[in-house]
Tab-separated table of C-alpha atoms in Angstrom:
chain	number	residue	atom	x	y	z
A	20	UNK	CA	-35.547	-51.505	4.925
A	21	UNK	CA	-33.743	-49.776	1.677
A	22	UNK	CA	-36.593	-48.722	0.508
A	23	UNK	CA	-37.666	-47.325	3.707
A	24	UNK	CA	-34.152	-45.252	3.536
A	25	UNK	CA	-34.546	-44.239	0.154
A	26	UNK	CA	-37.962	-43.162	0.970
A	27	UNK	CA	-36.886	-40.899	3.821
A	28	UNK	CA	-33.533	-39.284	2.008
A	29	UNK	CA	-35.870	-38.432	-1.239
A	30	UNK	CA	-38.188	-36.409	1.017
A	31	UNK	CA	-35.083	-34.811	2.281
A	32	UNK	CA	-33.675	-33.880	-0.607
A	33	UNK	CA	-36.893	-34.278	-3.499
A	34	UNK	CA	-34.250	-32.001	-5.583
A	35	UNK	CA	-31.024	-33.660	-6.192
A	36	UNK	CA	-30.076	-30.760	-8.701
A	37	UNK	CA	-30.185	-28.521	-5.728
A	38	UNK	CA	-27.950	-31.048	-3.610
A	39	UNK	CA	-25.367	-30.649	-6.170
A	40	UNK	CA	-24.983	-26.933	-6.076
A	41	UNK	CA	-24.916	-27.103	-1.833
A	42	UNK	CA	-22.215	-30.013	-2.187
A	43	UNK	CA	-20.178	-27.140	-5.110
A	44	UNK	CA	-20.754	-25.111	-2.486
A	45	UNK	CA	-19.161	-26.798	0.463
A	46	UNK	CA	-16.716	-27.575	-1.760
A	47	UNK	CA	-16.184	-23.742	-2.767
A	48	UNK	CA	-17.120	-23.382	-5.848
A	49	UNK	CA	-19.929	-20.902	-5.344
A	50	UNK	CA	-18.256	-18.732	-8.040
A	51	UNK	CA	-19.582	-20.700	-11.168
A	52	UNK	CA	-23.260	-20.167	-10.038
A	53	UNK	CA	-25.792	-18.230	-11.972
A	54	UNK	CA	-28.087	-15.579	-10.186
A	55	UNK	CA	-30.810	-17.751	-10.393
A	56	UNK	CA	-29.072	-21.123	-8.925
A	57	UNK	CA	-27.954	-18.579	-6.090
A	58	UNK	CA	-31.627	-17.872	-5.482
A	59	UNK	CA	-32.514	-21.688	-5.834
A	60	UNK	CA	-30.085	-23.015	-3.357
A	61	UNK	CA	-30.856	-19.711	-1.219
A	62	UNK	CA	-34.407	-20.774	-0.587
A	63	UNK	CA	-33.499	-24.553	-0.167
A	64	UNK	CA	-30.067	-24.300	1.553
A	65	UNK	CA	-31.492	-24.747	5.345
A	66	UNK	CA	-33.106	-28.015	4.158
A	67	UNK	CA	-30.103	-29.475	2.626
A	68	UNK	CA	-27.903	-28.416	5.565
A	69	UNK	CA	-30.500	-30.479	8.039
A	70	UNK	CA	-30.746	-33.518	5.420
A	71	UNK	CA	-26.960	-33.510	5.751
A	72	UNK	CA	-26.617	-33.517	9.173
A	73	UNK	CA	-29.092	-36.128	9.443
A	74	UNK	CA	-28.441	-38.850	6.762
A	75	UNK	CA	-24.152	-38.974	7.327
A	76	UNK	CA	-24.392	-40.743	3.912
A	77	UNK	CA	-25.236	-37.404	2.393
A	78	UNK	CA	-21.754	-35.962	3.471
A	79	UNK	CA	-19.525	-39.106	1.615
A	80	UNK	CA	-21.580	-37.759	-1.646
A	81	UNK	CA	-21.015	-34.043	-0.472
A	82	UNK	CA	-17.433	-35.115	-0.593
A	83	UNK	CA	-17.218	-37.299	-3.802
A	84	UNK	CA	-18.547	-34.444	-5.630
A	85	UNK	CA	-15.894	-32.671	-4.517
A	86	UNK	CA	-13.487	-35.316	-5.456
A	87	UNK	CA	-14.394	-35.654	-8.703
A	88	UNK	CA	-14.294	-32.155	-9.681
A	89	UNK	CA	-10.242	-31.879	-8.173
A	90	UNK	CA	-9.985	-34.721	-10.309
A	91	UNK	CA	-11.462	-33.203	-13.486
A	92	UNK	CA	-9.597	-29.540	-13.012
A	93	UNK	CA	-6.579	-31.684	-12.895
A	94	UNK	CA	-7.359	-33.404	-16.046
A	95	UNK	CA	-8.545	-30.176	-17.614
A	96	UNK	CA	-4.959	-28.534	-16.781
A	97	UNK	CA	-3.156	-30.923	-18.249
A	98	UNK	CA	-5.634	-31.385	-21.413
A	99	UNK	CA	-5.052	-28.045	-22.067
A	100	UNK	CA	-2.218	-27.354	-21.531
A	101	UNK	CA	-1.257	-29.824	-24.626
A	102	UNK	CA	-3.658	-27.990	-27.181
A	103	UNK	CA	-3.971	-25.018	-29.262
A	104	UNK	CA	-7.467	-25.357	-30.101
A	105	UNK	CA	-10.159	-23.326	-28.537
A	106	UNK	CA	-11.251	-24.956	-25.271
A	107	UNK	CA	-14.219	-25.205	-24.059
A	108	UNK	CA	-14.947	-23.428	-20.414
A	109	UNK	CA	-14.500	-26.151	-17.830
A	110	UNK	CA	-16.667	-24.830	-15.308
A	111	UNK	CA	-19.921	-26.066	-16.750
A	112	UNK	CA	-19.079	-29.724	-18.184
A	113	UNK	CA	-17.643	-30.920	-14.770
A	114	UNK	CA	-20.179	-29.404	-12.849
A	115	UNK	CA	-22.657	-31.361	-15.249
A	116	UNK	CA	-20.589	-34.743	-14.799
A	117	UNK	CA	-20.633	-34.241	-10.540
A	118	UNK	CA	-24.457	-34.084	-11.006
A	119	UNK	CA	-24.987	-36.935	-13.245
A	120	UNK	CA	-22.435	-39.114	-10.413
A	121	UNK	CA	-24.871	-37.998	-8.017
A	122	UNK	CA	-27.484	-39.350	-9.548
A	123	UNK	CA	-25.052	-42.560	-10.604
A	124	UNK	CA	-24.377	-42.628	-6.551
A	125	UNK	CA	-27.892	-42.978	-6.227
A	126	UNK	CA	-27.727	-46.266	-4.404
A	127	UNK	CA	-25.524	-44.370	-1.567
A	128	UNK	CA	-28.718	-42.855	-0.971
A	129	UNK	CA	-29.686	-45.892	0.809
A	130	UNK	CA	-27.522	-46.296	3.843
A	131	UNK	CA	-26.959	-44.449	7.264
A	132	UNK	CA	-24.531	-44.646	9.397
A	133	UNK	CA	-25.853	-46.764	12.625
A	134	UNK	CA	-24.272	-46.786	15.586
A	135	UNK	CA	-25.552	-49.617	18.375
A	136	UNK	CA	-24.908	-49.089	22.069
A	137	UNK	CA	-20.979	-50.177	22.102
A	138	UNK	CA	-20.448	-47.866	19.194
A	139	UNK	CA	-19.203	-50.511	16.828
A	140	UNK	CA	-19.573	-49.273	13.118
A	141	UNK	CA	-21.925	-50.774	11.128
A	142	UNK	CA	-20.877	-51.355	7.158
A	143	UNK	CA	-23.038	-48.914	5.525
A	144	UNK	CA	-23.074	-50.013	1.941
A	145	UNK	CA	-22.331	-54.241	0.527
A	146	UNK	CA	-20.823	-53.010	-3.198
A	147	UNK	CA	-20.484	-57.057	-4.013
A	148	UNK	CA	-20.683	-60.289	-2.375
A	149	UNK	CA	-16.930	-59.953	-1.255
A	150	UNK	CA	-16.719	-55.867	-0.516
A	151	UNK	CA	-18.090	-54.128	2.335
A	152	UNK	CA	-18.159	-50.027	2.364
A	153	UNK	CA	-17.977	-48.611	6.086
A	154	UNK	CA	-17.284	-45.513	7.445
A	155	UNK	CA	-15.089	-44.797	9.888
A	156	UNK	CA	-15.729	-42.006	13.035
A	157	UNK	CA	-14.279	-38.900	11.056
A	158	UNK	CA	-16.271	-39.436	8.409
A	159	UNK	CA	-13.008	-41.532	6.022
A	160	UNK	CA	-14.637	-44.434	4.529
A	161	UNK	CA	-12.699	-47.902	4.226
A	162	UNK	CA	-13.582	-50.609	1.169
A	163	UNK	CA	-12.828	-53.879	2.618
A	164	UNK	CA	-12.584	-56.641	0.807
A	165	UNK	CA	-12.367	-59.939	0.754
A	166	UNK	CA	-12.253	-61.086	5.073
A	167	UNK	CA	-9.730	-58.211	6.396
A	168	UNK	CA	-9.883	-57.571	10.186
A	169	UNK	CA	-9.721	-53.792	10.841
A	170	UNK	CA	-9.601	-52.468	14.451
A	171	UNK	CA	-9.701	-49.167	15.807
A	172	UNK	CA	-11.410	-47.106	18.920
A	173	UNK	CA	-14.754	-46.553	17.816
A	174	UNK	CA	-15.827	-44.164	21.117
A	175	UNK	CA	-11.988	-41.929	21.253
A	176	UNK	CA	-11.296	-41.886	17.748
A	177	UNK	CA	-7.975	-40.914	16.910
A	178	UNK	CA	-7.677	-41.337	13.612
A	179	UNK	CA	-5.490	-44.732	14.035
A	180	UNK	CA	-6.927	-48.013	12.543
A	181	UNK	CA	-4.945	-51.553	12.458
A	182	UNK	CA	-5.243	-53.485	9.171
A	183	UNK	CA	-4.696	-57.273	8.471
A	184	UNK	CA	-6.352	-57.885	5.106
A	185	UNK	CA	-7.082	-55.747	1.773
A	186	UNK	CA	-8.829	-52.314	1.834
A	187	UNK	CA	-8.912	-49.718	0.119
A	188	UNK	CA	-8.858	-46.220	1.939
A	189	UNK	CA	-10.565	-42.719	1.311
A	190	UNK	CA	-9.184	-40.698	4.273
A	191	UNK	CA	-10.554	-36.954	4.820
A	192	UNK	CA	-8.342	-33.761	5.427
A	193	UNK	CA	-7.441	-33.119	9.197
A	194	UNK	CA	-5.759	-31.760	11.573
A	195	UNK	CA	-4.184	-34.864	13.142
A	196	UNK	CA	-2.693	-37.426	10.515
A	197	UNK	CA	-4.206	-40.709	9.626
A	198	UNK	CA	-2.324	-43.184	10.398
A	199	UNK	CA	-2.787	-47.454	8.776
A	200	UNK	CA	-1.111	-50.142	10.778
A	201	UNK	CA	-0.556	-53.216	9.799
A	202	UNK	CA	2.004	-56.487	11.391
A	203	UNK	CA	4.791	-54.928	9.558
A	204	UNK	CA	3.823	-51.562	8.122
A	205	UNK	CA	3.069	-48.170	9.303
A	206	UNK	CA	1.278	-45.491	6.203
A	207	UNK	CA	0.380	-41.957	7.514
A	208	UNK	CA	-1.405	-39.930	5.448
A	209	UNK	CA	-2.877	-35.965	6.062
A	210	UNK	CA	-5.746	-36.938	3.220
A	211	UNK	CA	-5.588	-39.469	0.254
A	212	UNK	CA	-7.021	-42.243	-1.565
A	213	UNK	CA	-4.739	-45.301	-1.447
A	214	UNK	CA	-4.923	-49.434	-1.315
A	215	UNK	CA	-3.459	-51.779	1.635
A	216	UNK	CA	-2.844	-55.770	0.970
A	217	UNK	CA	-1.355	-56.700	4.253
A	218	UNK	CA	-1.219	-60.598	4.525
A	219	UNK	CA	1.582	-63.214	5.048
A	220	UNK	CA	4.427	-60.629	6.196
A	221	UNK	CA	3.665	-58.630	3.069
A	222	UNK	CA	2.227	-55.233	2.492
A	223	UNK	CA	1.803	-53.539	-0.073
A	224	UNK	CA	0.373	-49.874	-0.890
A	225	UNK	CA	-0.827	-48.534	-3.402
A	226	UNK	CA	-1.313	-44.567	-4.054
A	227	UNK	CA	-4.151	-43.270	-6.047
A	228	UNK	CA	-4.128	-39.549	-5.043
A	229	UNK	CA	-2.500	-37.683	-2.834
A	230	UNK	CA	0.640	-38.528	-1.286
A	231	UNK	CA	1.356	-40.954	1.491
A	232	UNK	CA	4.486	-42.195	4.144
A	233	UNK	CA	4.991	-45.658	4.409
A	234	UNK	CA	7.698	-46.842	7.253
A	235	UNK	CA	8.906	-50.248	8.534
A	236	UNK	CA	6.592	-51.682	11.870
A	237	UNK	CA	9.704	-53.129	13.237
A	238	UNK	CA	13.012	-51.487	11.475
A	239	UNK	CA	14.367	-48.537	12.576
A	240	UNK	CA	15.009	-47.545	8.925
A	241	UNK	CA	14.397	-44.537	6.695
A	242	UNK	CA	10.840	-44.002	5.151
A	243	UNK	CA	9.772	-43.498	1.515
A	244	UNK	CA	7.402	-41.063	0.750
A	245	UNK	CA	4.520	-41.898	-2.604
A	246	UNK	CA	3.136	-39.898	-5.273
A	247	UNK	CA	0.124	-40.689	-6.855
A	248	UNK	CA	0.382	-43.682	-9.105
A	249	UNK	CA	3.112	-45.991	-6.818
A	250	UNK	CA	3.634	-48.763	-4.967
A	251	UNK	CA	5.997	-49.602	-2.326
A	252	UNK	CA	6.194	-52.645	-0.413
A	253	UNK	CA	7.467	-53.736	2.672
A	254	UNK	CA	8.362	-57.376	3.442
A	255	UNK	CA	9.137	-59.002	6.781
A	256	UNK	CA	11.242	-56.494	8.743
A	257	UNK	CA	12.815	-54.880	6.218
A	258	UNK	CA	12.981	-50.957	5.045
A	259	UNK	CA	9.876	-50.489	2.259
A	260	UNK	CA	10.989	-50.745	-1.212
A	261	UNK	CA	11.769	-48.052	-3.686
A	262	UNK	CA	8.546	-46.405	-4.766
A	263	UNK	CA	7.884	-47.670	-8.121
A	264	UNK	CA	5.238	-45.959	-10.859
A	265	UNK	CA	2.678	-48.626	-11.692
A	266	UNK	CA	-0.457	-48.965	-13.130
A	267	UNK	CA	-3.156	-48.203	-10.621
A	268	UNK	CA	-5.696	-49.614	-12.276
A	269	UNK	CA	-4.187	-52.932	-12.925
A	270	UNK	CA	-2.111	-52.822	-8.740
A	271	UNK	CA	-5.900	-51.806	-7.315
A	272	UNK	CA	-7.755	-54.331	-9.589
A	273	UNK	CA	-8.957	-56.518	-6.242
A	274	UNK	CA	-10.866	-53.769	-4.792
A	275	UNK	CA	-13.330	-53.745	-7.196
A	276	UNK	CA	-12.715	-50.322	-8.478
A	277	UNK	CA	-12.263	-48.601	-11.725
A	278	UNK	CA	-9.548	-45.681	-11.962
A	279	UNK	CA	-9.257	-43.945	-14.959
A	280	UNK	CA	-6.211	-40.716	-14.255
A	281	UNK	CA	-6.022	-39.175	-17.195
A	282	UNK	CA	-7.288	-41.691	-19.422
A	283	UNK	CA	-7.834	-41.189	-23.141
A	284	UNK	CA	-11.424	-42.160	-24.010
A	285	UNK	CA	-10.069	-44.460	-26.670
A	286	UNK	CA	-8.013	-46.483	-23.814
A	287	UNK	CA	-11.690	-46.035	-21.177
A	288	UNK	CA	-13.767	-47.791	-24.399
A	289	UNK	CA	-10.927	-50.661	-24.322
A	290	UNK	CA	-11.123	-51.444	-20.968
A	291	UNK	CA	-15.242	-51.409	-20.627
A	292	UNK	CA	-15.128	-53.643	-23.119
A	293	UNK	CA	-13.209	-55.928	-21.500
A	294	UNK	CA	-14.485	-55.625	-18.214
A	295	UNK	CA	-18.877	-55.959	-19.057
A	296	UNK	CA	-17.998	-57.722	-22.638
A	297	UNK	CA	-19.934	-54.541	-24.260
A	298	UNK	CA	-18.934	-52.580	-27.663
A	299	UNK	CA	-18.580	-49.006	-27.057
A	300	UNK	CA	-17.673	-46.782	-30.246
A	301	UNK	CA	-15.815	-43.572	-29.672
A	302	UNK	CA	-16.526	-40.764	-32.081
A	303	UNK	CA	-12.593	-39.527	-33.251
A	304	UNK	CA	-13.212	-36.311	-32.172
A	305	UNK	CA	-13.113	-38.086	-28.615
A	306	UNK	CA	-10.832	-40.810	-28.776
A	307	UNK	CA	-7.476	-38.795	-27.601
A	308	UNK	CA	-9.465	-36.892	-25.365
A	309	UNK	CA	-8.281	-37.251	-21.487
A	310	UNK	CA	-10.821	-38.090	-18.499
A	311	UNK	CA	-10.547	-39.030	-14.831
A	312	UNK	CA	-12.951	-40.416	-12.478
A	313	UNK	CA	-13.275	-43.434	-10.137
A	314	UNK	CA	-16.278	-45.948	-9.883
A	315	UNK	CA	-18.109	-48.950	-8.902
A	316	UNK	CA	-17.673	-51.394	-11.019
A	317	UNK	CA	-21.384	-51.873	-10.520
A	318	UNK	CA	-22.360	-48.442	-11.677
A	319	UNK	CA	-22.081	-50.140	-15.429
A	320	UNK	CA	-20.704	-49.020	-18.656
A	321	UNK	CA	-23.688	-47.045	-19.635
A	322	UNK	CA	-23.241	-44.748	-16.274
A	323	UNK	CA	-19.524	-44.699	-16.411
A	324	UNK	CA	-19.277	-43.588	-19.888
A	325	UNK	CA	-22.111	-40.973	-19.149
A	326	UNK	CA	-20.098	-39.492	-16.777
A	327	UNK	CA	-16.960	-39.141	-18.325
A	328	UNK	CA	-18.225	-38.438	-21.683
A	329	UNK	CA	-20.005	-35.029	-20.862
A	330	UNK	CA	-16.822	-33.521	-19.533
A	331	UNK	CA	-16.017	-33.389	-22.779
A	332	UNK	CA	-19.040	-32.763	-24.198
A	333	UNK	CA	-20.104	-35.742	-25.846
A	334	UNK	CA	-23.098	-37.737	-24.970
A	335	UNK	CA	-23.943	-42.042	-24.807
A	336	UNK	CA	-26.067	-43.189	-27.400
A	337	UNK	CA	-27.271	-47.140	-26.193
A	338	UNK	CA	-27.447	-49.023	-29.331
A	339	UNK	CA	-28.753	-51.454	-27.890
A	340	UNK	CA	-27.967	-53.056	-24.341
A	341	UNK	CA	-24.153	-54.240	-24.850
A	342	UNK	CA	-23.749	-51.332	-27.335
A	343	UNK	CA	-22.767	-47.605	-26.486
A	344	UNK	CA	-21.170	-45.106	-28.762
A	345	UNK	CA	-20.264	-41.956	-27.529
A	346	UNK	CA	-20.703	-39.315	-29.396
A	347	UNK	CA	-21.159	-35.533	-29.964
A	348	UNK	CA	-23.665	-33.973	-27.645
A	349	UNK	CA	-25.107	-31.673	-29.976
């Protein structure tokens, strides 16, 4: 069956270079092409539109892409905003990393999103033996993990789900908010990445990116708003807690995840190692350096330091299988 997938989306898209420059472009970031990617995608842009339309899966990629590059001109802003040096130009290293996490996302390539008659979603991707990826109507996906139960209209979507369980959410932009329920919790978000534990009169939730509101289910109390990088909880009846700043990484640990916001490569190498019991060596021209990204844990050192390390230029040298050192590119 997955190969049978994997089959049909490569003769959709046989050029996954190309697929990157449509996804900058639905992204709008057109302006960084060359003349003659302008030309490529020209001749090829009908294709990739259809393939789109056709394998959903395509659009969640379309959209990490995206993601990932908010993420890195974020991280860019800040780097340089700290340095003196001479920087290099930001438009081609990112653009570079989104097209090696396309081909890191690979294995995304081999789901659709099925529908049977009653119009119950289907998970579209297992990411371990415990975590289930599925997609939700407007095109938000949900990482559920563990047993949770998650209910919502799956034929008059309304962008309302009910959550007993952990998950971990990646909601789209729309008009109409987004709105997590759970036996003593309300969140609404507009468009955000952001965990939900909800079990035993507890909930807690976590914010990765964006910004969320998290009220009481049952008091009639005030709400509290998150940034990225806090928690608030809400226990029983009561009002949620103060928002708190906490580690993502270590608060969002059960979904399987790795977050790296503004992460110095030094502090990335650290917590590979510990993670796949692997050596990776840092060149010191890298080691303060600051990335972001997200990943699947089973994506693997080698593919998460690839990623990260050519946004800053800098390439993965495998010493040998539980050995990487990053190091300068040229």
């Amino acid at each position: 069956m997955e190969q049978s997938l994997m089959a049909g989306l490569e003769a959709a898209v046989p050029d996954r270079r190309l697929f990157v420059l449509y996804a900058l472009e639905c992204a709008g970031r057109s302006d960084m092409f060359s003349e003659e990617e302008k030309q490529d995608l020209a001749g090829a842009r009908d294709q990739l539109r259809a393939a789109t339309e056709s394998h959903p899966g395509l659009k969640s990629i379309i959209r990490c892409v995206d993601i990932e590059a908010q993420s890195f001109d974020s991280c860019w802003q800040e780097h340089t905003s700290s340095r003196q040096a001479t920087i290099r130009p930001p438009k081609w290293t990112w653009r570079v990393a989104a097209a090696i996490m396309v081909v890191g996302l690979a294995g995304l390539f081999a789901y659709y999103v099925q529908r049977s008659d009653t119009a119950e979603v289907a998970p579209i991707a297992v990411v371990d033996s415990e975590s289930i990826l599925h997609m939700l109507p407007d095109g938000s996906e949900v990482l559920l993990i563990g047993s949770p139960t998650l209910t919502y209209d799956a034929d008059a979507f309304d962008r309302t789900v009910y959550l007993e369980g952990q998950a971990f959410f990646d909601i789209v932009r729309g008009a109409d908010p987004f709105v997590v329920s759970t036996p003593n919790a309300v969140t609404t978000v507009l468009g955000t990445r952001f965990g939900v534990d909800a079990r035993n009169e507890l909930t807690e939730v976590v914010l990765e990116s964006g910004s969320i509101e998290v009220t009481s289910g049952r008091a009639t109390v005030s709400s509290v708003v998150l940034l990225p990088g806090q928690m608030t909880t809400v226990e029983g009846a009561l009002a949620p807690s103060v928002p708190a700043n906490v580690d993502v990484a270590s608060f969002l640990e059960w979904t399987g995840l790795m977050f790296f916001q503004a992460t110095t490569m030094a502090d990335v190498a650290a917590r590979l190692e510990k993670a796949f019991d692997v050596v990776v060596d840092v060149d010191p021209l890298f080691g303060n350096e600051a990335v972001s990204g997200t990943f699947y844990r089973n994506e693997g050192p080698h593919q998460i330091l690839s990623v990260l390390a050519v946004t800053l230029g800098a390439r993965v040298v495998e010493v040998d299988p539980d050995h990487f050192s990053v190091v300068p590119a040229v």
